[in-house]
């Protein structure tokens, strides 16, 4: 035995030691709901909105759905590069944005058309964005950050913006939109952790639509819920039925109020993406039609229509007129996007920073010289001059 390390005994569990452990099985996470899928209403939870506001909510739900339908068709005709539809998530998108103030900042993930339009982005610029026009990423005239295509990458910026607003004494919050897949990225954990440490006015709004692109929720995390992840960082968590627009409004209103008091909140909106991840995706390869149909039975627009009818508010809604109005707005936006000036190669460089860096200026000059020396490349550069 000389010269050999001492052996240790084989692992054994001393059950008498009384070691306690934390388990998510001991954690009860409620899902806030106002209107059930069957139409039953918890009257005490109905938000204090006017009849006009209740009807306006419905208009926005119809707008989100109509915009998704029209934009998807536009992409199929080759007039958009790609598109991420919010079909099935209308209540989650509209209810959350309806609870925000104009001074709040939104950090989008791409599926929230109605939220961005509600917050001041023009429909033309939204279409230009999906055409790949860099200028549209400025979201000019609205407190909206550029769409975070890299999953979860906006989370630290949500915290940074919220911290900046706090230091400036602004009475507003920063809201990050993202999907359940983003909660498995490092940027998500860094952003939420730092928000908890600093106590900034930030709301992290997760639309748990059950799929991280093609991976089901149960295969990308072992957590039972997204909301419970908040506790690890000392922030509050809320779980809400994302197909119930009134419940989502309640959840976001509450989260916003707490965030303004320096208590950041992680909201999990449980919903379902009934369409593809983007128009480049084929969801029939990774999910069953029965599953899609089961969520269709919980359709957020139908559910809210039932609520309005029970309150005798639906008679005052001319749904055909709403759809006609949205169609007309969409047609005008497409025409305005078509009239957007021809793009130039400079656009790739000038919008990256407020003031181009010397290195960017050098790259732009090199690229211009390259095109001058290789005029045959113009065919490739300008083949999609409007996106």
XYZ file of C-alpha atoms in Angstrom:
387
model
C 0.000 0.000 0.000
C 3.025 2.285 0.390
C 3.098 5.089 -2.201
C -0.557 4.670 -3.209
C -3.169 7.340 -2.423
C -5.569 6.425 0.328
C -8.808 5.015 -0.935
C -12.120 6.512 0.063
C -15.236 4.536 0.872
C -17.836 3.967 -1.837
C -20.590 6.646 -1.902
C -23.359 5.971 0.558
C -26.371 8.029 1.575
C -26.838 8.737 5.245
C -30.571 9.141 5.400
C -30.381 10.001 9.084
C -28.346 13.166 8.357
C -31.494 15.041 7.335
C -29.986 16.847 4.362
C -32.717 18.894 2.694
C -32.895 19.800 -0.960
C -34.874 22.140 -3.114
C -37.086 20.603 -5.779
C -39.261 22.222 -8.372
C -41.827 19.581 -7.555
C -42.379 21.474 -4.278
C -42.922 24.746 -6.142
C -46.446 25.752 -7.077
C -46.607 28.186 -9.993
C -50.116 29.446 -10.701
C -51.199 30.466 -14.200
C -53.203 33.695 -14.104
C -56.414 33.561 -16.109
C -59.513 35.737 -16.558
C -61.428 34.011 -19.359
C -61.135 30.243 -19.697
C -60.997 28.452 -23.039
C -64.621 27.491 -22.437
C -65.589 31.142 -21.976
C -66.078 31.187 -18.211
C -65.147 34.594 -16.799
C -63.588 35.340 -13.407
C -65.474 38.615 -12.978
C -63.307 39.977 -10.169
C -60.248 39.778 -12.425
C -61.661 41.653 -15.421
C -59.434 44.735 -15.862
C -60.899 48.188 -15.301
C -61.138 49.248 -18.943
C -63.795 51.258 -20.717
C -66.113 49.684 -23.275
C -64.198 51.541 -25.989
C -60.927 50.061 -24.730
C -62.413 46.557 -24.660
C -63.453 47.011 -28.288
C -60.045 48.482 -29.163
C -58.360 45.368 -27.818
C -60.400 43.330 -30.258
C -59.439 45.610 -33.132
C -55.749 45.036 -32.339
C -56.252 41.266 -32.188
C -57.833 41.349 -35.643
C -55.064 43.629 -36.882
C -52.315 41.253 -35.676
C -53.990 38.274 -37.337
C -54.716 40.108 -40.568
C -51.203 41.542 -40.746
C -49.748 38.054 -40.273
C -51.943 36.624 -43.019
C -51.128 39.402 -45.482
C -47.394 39.457 -44.689
C -47.112 35.680 -45.124
C -48.817 35.890 -48.518
C -46.536 38.771 -49.476
C -43.488 36.636 -48.652
C -44.876 33.764 -50.719
C -45.045 36.142 -53.677
C -41.375 36.984 -53.185
C -41.963 40.499 -51.857
C -40.535 39.899 -48.355
C -37.284 38.136 -47.496
C -38.923 36.089 -44.752
C -41.562 36.633 -42.067
C -42.221 35.422 -38.513
C -45.966 35.138 -37.943
C -47.620 35.614 -34.548
C -50.628 33.440 -35.476
C -51.999 31.885 -32.303
C -50.149 34.395 -30.108
C -52.374 37.414 -30.775
C -53.593 37.755 -27.185
C -50.069 37.441 -25.830
C -48.792 40.154 -28.163
C -51.697 42.600 -27.946
C -52.473 42.241 -24.236
C -48.857 42.899 -23.257
C -48.391 45.950 -25.481
C -51.762 47.428 -24.488
C -50.496 47.682 -20.894
C -47.432 49.756 -21.792
C -46.946 53.525 -21.957
C -45.534 55.447 -24.912
C -42.350 56.281 -22.961
C -41.559 52.622 -22.320
C -38.971 50.895 -24.500
C -39.596 47.648 -26.369
C -36.850 45.211 -27.350
C -38.571 42.895 -29.852
C -37.824 39.379 -31.037
C -39.705 39.720 -34.335
C -43.145 38.182 -33.905
C -44.811 41.196 -32.253
C -46.163 43.207 -35.188
C -49.134 44.674 -33.305
C -46.953 45.616 -30.332
C -44.572 47.559 -32.560
C -47.384 49.235 -34.491
C -49.107 50.130 -31.229
C -45.837 51.623 -30.011
C -45.395 53.897 -33.016
C -43.513 51.911 -35.683
C -45.032 52.515 -39.123
C -46.443 49.577 -41.051
C -44.257 50.598 -43.988
C -41.085 50.326 -41.921
C -42.193 46.962 -40.558
C -42.500 45.649 -44.101
C -39.195 47.227 -45.078
C -37.546 45.488 -42.141
C -38.700 42.091 -43.438
C -37.409 43.117 -46.851
C -33.968 43.417 -45.307
C -33.705 47.199 -45.547
C -31.196 48.182 -42.865
C -32.633 51.672 -42.526
C -35.885 50.174 -41.197
C -34.065 48.656 -38.215
C -33.772 52.153 -36.766
C -37.493 51.950 -35.876
C -37.578 55.688 -36.351
C -40.054 57.674 -34.277
C -40.705 54.904 -31.758
C -39.137 53.705 -28.517
C -38.327 50.381 -30.121
C -34.915 48.750 -30.356
C -33.940 46.794 -33.471
C -35.325 43.273 -33.763
C -33.023 40.740 -32.067
C -32.638 37.988 -34.641
C -29.868 36.359 -32.570
C -31.934 34.506 -29.973
C -31.880 36.178 -26.547
C -29.161 38.643 -27.503
C -31.248 41.647 -26.447
C -31.537 40.644 -22.779
C -28.421 42.435 -21.467
C -29.466 45.501 -23.453
C -32.890 45.474 -21.800
C -31.168 45.648 -18.440
C -28.710 48.272 -19.654
C -31.461 50.485 -21.040
C -33.524 50.097 -17.868
C -30.508 51.011 -15.755
C -29.882 54.081 -17.891
C -33.486 55.208 -17.556
C -33.300 54.685 -13.827
C -30.162 56.809 -13.544
C -31.806 59.512 -15.676
C -34.899 59.509 -13.457
C -37.232 58.463 -16.284
C -40.649 57.146 -15.322
C -40.626 54.280 -17.802
C -39.677 50.631 -18.152
C -37.715 48.532 -20.654
C -39.511 45.441 -21.932
C -37.754 42.561 -23.635
C -39.847 40.243 -25.822
C -38.445 36.759 -26.436
C -39.439 33.140 -26.849
C -38.955 30.159 -24.566
C -35.842 29.106 -26.466
C -34.123 32.330 -25.428
C -34.341 31.284 -21.772
C -31.715 28.614 -22.513
C -29.183 31.151 -23.780
C -26.421 32.736 -21.748
C -27.521 36.274 -22.603
C -30.897 35.670 -20.966
C -29.332 34.623 -17.675
C -26.817 37.473 -17.740
C -29.515 40.048 -18.427
C -31.985 38.862 -15.807
C -29.292 38.327 -13.199
C -27.901 41.818 -13.642
C -31.408 43.313 -13.556
C -32.010 41.615 -10.225
C -28.719 42.828 -8.790
C -29.331 46.428 -9.870
C -33.082 46.553 -9.223
C -33.834 48.201 -12.550
C -37.233 48.917 -14.187
C -37.152 45.965 -16.576
C -39.792 43.450 -17.623
C -38.661 40.267 -19.343
C -41.637 39.037 -21.356
C -41.320 35.440 -22.521
C -43.835 34.179 -25.039
C -43.640 30.478 -24.338
C -45.078 29.265 -27.634
C -43.947 25.689 -26.890
C -41.166 25.504 -29.486
C -37.618 26.787 -29.672
C -37.699 26.875 -33.482
C -38.284 23.109 -33.955
C -37.406 21.862 -30.467
C -40.316 21.321 -28.046
C -40.191 23.066 -24.682
C -39.657 19.823 -22.746
C -36.494 19.056 -24.733
C -34.759 22.403 -24.337
C -35.184 22.800 -20.581
C -35.881 20.526 -17.617
C -37.704 23.335 -15.816
C -41.451 22.896 -15.452
C -42.053 26.576 -16.147
C -40.171 29.641 -17.329
C -41.609 31.792 -14.553
C -39.809 29.820 -11.838
C -36.449 30.739 -13.367
C -36.997 34.255 -12.014
C -36.442 33.060 -8.456
C -32.850 32.044 -9.150
C -32.035 35.683 -9.803
C -34.053 37.242 -7.018
C -36.657 38.782 -9.309
C -40.391 38.230 -9.426
C -41.984 35.707 -11.764
C -45.492 35.701 -13.243
C -47.140 32.947 -15.298
C -50.165 33.819 -17.376
C -52.456 32.197 -19.921
C -51.112 33.775 -23.089
C -54.277 33.044 -25.071
C -56.338 35.172 -22.658
C -55.825 38.799 -23.653
C -57.338 40.189 -20.442
C -55.137 37.984 -18.265
C -52.073 39.071 -20.217
C -53.079 42.713 -19.778
C -53.355 42.157 -16.022
C -50.005 40.395 -15.863
C -48.123 43.037 -17.806
C -49.806 45.919 -15.958
C -48.758 44.395 -12.657
C -45.253 43.621 -13.883
C -44.824 47.144 -15.220
C -45.914 48.699 -11.911
C -43.487 46.519 -9.953
C -40.659 47.231 -12.371
C -41.189 50.978 -11.996
C -40.626 50.452 -8.272
C -37.252 48.874 -9.027
C -38.391 45.270 -8.911
C -37.763 43.628 -12.293
C -40.186 40.908 -13.349
C -40.020 37.851 -15.576
C -43.406 37.135 -17.189
C -44.109 33.794 -18.835
C -46.998 33.981 -21.280
C -48.092 30.440 -22.083
C -49.315 30.321 -25.659
C -48.809 28.422 -28.913
C -47.315 29.225 -32.287
C -49.826 27.814 -34.745
C -47.828 28.821 -37.774
C -44.256 28.107 -38.767
C -41.245 29.534 -36.942
C -40.701 31.667 -40.031
C -41.727 31.305 -43.643
C -38.478 29.330 -44.120
C -39.704 26.630 -41.735
C -41.877 23.508 -42.199
C -43.491 22.675 -38.825
C -45.110 19.488 -40.166
C -41.675 17.880 -39.848
C -41.577 18.153 -36.068
C -45.119 18.342 -34.650
C -48.412 16.517 -35.042
C -51.534 18.064 -36.522
C -53.573 16.871 -33.520
C -51.478 19.119 -31.295
C -52.085 22.126 -33.528
C -55.808 21.433 -33.573
C -55.962 21.150 -29.789
C -54.512 24.657 -29.482
C -56.770 25.952 -32.239
C -59.660 25.082 -29.933
C -58.170 27.632 -27.498
C -57.983 30.341 -30.141
C -57.335 33.720 -28.458
C -59.431 35.772 -30.880
C -62.456 33.499 -30.612
C -62.152 33.472 -26.839
C -62.147 37.231 -26.589
C -65.012 37.504 -29.065
C -67.074 35.345 -26.701
C -66.240 37.682 -23.816
C -67.353 40.721 -25.817
C -70.590 39.023 -26.841
C -71.402 38.154 -23.231
C -70.943 41.830 -22.340
C -73.129 42.976 -25.243
C -70.122 44.767 -26.736
C -69.740 42.708 -29.867
C -72.773 44.263 -31.587
C -70.882 47.556 -31.630
C -67.956 45.961 -33.449
C -68.166 45.896 -37.227
C -65.664 43.124 -37.820
C -65.901 43.388 -41.595
C -65.124 47.097 -41.349
C -62.138 46.403 -39.086
C -60.694 43.895 -41.540
C -61.354 46.271 -44.421
C -59.564 49.055 -42.523
C -56.549 46.830 -41.833
C -56.445 45.633 -45.440
C -56.469 49.226 -46.622
C -53.657 50.140 -44.205
C -51.647 47.159 -45.397
C -52.148 48.061 -49.065
C -50.962 51.609 -48.381
C -47.937 50.291 -46.470
C -46.958 47.977 -49.327
C -47.240 50.868 -51.787
C -45.101 53.070 -49.515
C -42.508 50.289 -49.164
C -42.426 49.871 -52.933
C -41.728 53.600 -53.241
C -38.752 53.387 -50.892
C -35.646 54.718 -52.684
C -33.210 52.284 -54.238
C -30.649 51.020 -51.780
C -26.961 51.711 -51.881
C -24.075 49.616 -50.596
C -23.294 52.400 -48.092
C -26.417 51.394 -46.157
C -24.650 48.314 -44.836
C -22.104 50.525 -43.092
C -23.774 53.770 -42.086
C -26.418 52.417 -39.717
C -24.179 50.233 -37.569
C -23.058 53.073 -35.283
C -24.306 56.623 -34.844
C -20.884 57.764 -36.104
C -19.016 55.301 -38.381
C -15.732 54.119 -36.902
C -12.462 54.582 -38.893
C -12.387 50.838 -39.551
C -15.927 50.854 -40.933
C -15.075 53.844 -43.121
C -12.047 51.930 -44.427
C -14.168 48.864 -45.189
C -16.738 50.970 -47.029
C -14.069 52.590 -49.175
C -12.556 49.180 -49.937
C -15.952 47.844 -50.958
C -16.637 50.805 -53.225
C -13.250 50.307 -54.903
C -13.964 46.594 -55.246
C -17.245 47.276 -57.044
C -15.551 49.827 -59.293
C -12.976 47.196 -60.254
C -15.590 44.452 -60.654
C -18.665 45.989 -62.298
C -20.017 42.509 -62.980
C -20.776 42.252 -59.226
C -23.460 44.923 -59.507
C -25.811 42.254 -60.746
C -25.595 40.519 -57.362
C -25.539 43.619 -55.203
C -28.616 45.200 -56.745
C -30.677 42.109 -57.474
C -32.943 42.875 -54.488
C -32.677 46.626 -54.475
C -35.827 47.051 -52.385
C -35.175 44.131 -50.101
